[in-house]
């Protein structure tokens, strides 16, 4: 029944042109790749880079470590970037964190490093270290960092930021503070001893260093620091490390981090914080070859011989020697380096033999309890003595003992049953409800991992040159797109039943009854006997009638329930939850899919809850034009309020077309993305002059490309000033202004219940024609008054709004709806327009 689509649930699909469209395609290696990996066999040194967010890593440095020095290199990002902004779509919160997780993994595929995370949630911009440590829960996140260090065992820890104001903000400073603590705690057997039952041991890195930097006006580098050039050119790759860094950085597409491929000298600087200070190299005093393992000298000699005899045109000639090397390493005592090097040797054996192995299915998703056909495929494309002994997959086991002929396809298609209790494809950090500052992860072995293990892994037992090897391959969904060609995506495990609401917010306007629509979907051929129930917090009254659409018996229907809000308070938001009970099983989630070409398709299951909002509101004006920007969900909420919303394209930015709208709202960062908005400034100004209300949501900077933005009828520039405390006191500078009085009386109560922040990128450089209407500030900051500025121009009004309504409206904050209604309804002016200064 996989033809059914989960339409219930806000599915975001955006297509971006990207060379990384085949992110899930199995990696292949040419002779140069193999040669570089052979050289890496002789390097037993490792570094761990630590910072706060995706895109905090030094993309020029990681490929230098991983591909020039050939160290094992990892990046630990404490958060998944959930609180950031999104340039490519409307996803926010955990959805943005899912995207940014995959963007980091895409970057790591380019620079050759590994990726780790803690449980910390990016709750929004934080201005101070103390707040970040408190909300994250200092000991919990410290435990995570220590756990990663004890598992990874880095020789050197490199941190990105200092633990003070130079870090830029609280999350950066907290990542530095915690890295310093973890350097010591990881080696202390009395700290987090609960780790040891999982097989790790205390680990003391040789040193921790700070990778200093020069960003904007902050320069923390100096010539007395250890420095070296990381710009080298790698002829085996055909690129410099600056070029690789630019490509890796450009994977952070949601953050607008596209960067050039850098060439020429590039120096990095380091300050030693704890441990012995290096003099010429970060690995000074650390044994980084096979001599660090007892008996390793013989292994190193063998590797050197393999490298010396390597034939670029006939890499398969190295297979027998690599197999002997693998066998020689097997008796060594267990250690992280032994296991890592055996993994690397096996990968080289497979690459030199041209051995292609995969397990695929033609199904995008499969339901718990269903049967799945899997194709097991092998092809030995180079001459080598290889036989396939057996294939195993979750109960399926077949013995073959077949020698693989050269360049002939071996295919075996077999069905197997998905267990009724197989875990669905929910990212592990979302299995349980989120805590305030962190994810609730209850499996210690999952902490630190970038993503889930594959739903299923097929095991191929092969014999190569007399040695047995175990090759594990994830079962992937494989298909051919007529435009993009052969593609691979993760196999998705679906629950038998899904349930979710048809919207995030249901609005009851002025006490009216509100219909609440909930969707039940059976992923099996017929609907099981079930009870669908909905619960509401608070004193909402459910009407006795219920409407159903579609076919209940076939298990795909929408049920509409009707609720009447309580009499008081005036405006209120409450939670509404749904669940379906099938026998003893309870289902409370629905599938959501996020698809972009530069990362694998993401599937997760959102909990079946929504906001039920009683909104005491008056609205003036009906037809709203919306100019989409970087992506937000404001248009959906305007529609839910009852406005008639139409999107305005570039071709429609004409005087004649715009005059139909009572107000025009510009999406977030639109002026930073689309130069045509600056070029059409006079058209927009005339719209205002003739009596329209133009509402521009926040801009991130004053540039569009290389040019200065032109916005508003009078000069206006924005700064980085922001108010991040969502409960910061709000002072009305002109309480009599219509925006606070017409058609709704706005009070401090309308600023209650805000999420994540108050405002961002305020209008600090606004002409005197703009009236500044709100003052607020974070604790220990100076008051700022650029979050809402309005200018009369002709018969209409121009408003710049850095108040984060784009977060508050999707979150169902009642006061945000009321304030937006007042902005749309700003009354016309009779005074003639003053000549714009810009």
CSV table of C-alpha atoms in Angstrom, one decimal, residues 83 219 235 248 259 303 321-322 778 819:
chain,number,residue,atom,x,y,z
A,83,UNK,CA,17.5,27.3,16.0
A,219,UNK,CA,41.2,39.1,15.2
A,235,UNK,CA,47.8,16.2,-7.3
A,248,UNK,CA,32.5,21.5,1.7
A,259,UNK,CA,31.8,29.8,-0.9
A,303,UNK,CA,52.7,-1.2,4.0
A,321,UNK,CA,49.7,-8.4,-0.3
A,322,UNK,CA,46.8,-6.4,1.3
A,778,UNK,CA,18.1,41.4,26.8
A,819,UNK,CA,-0.2,42.4,15.7
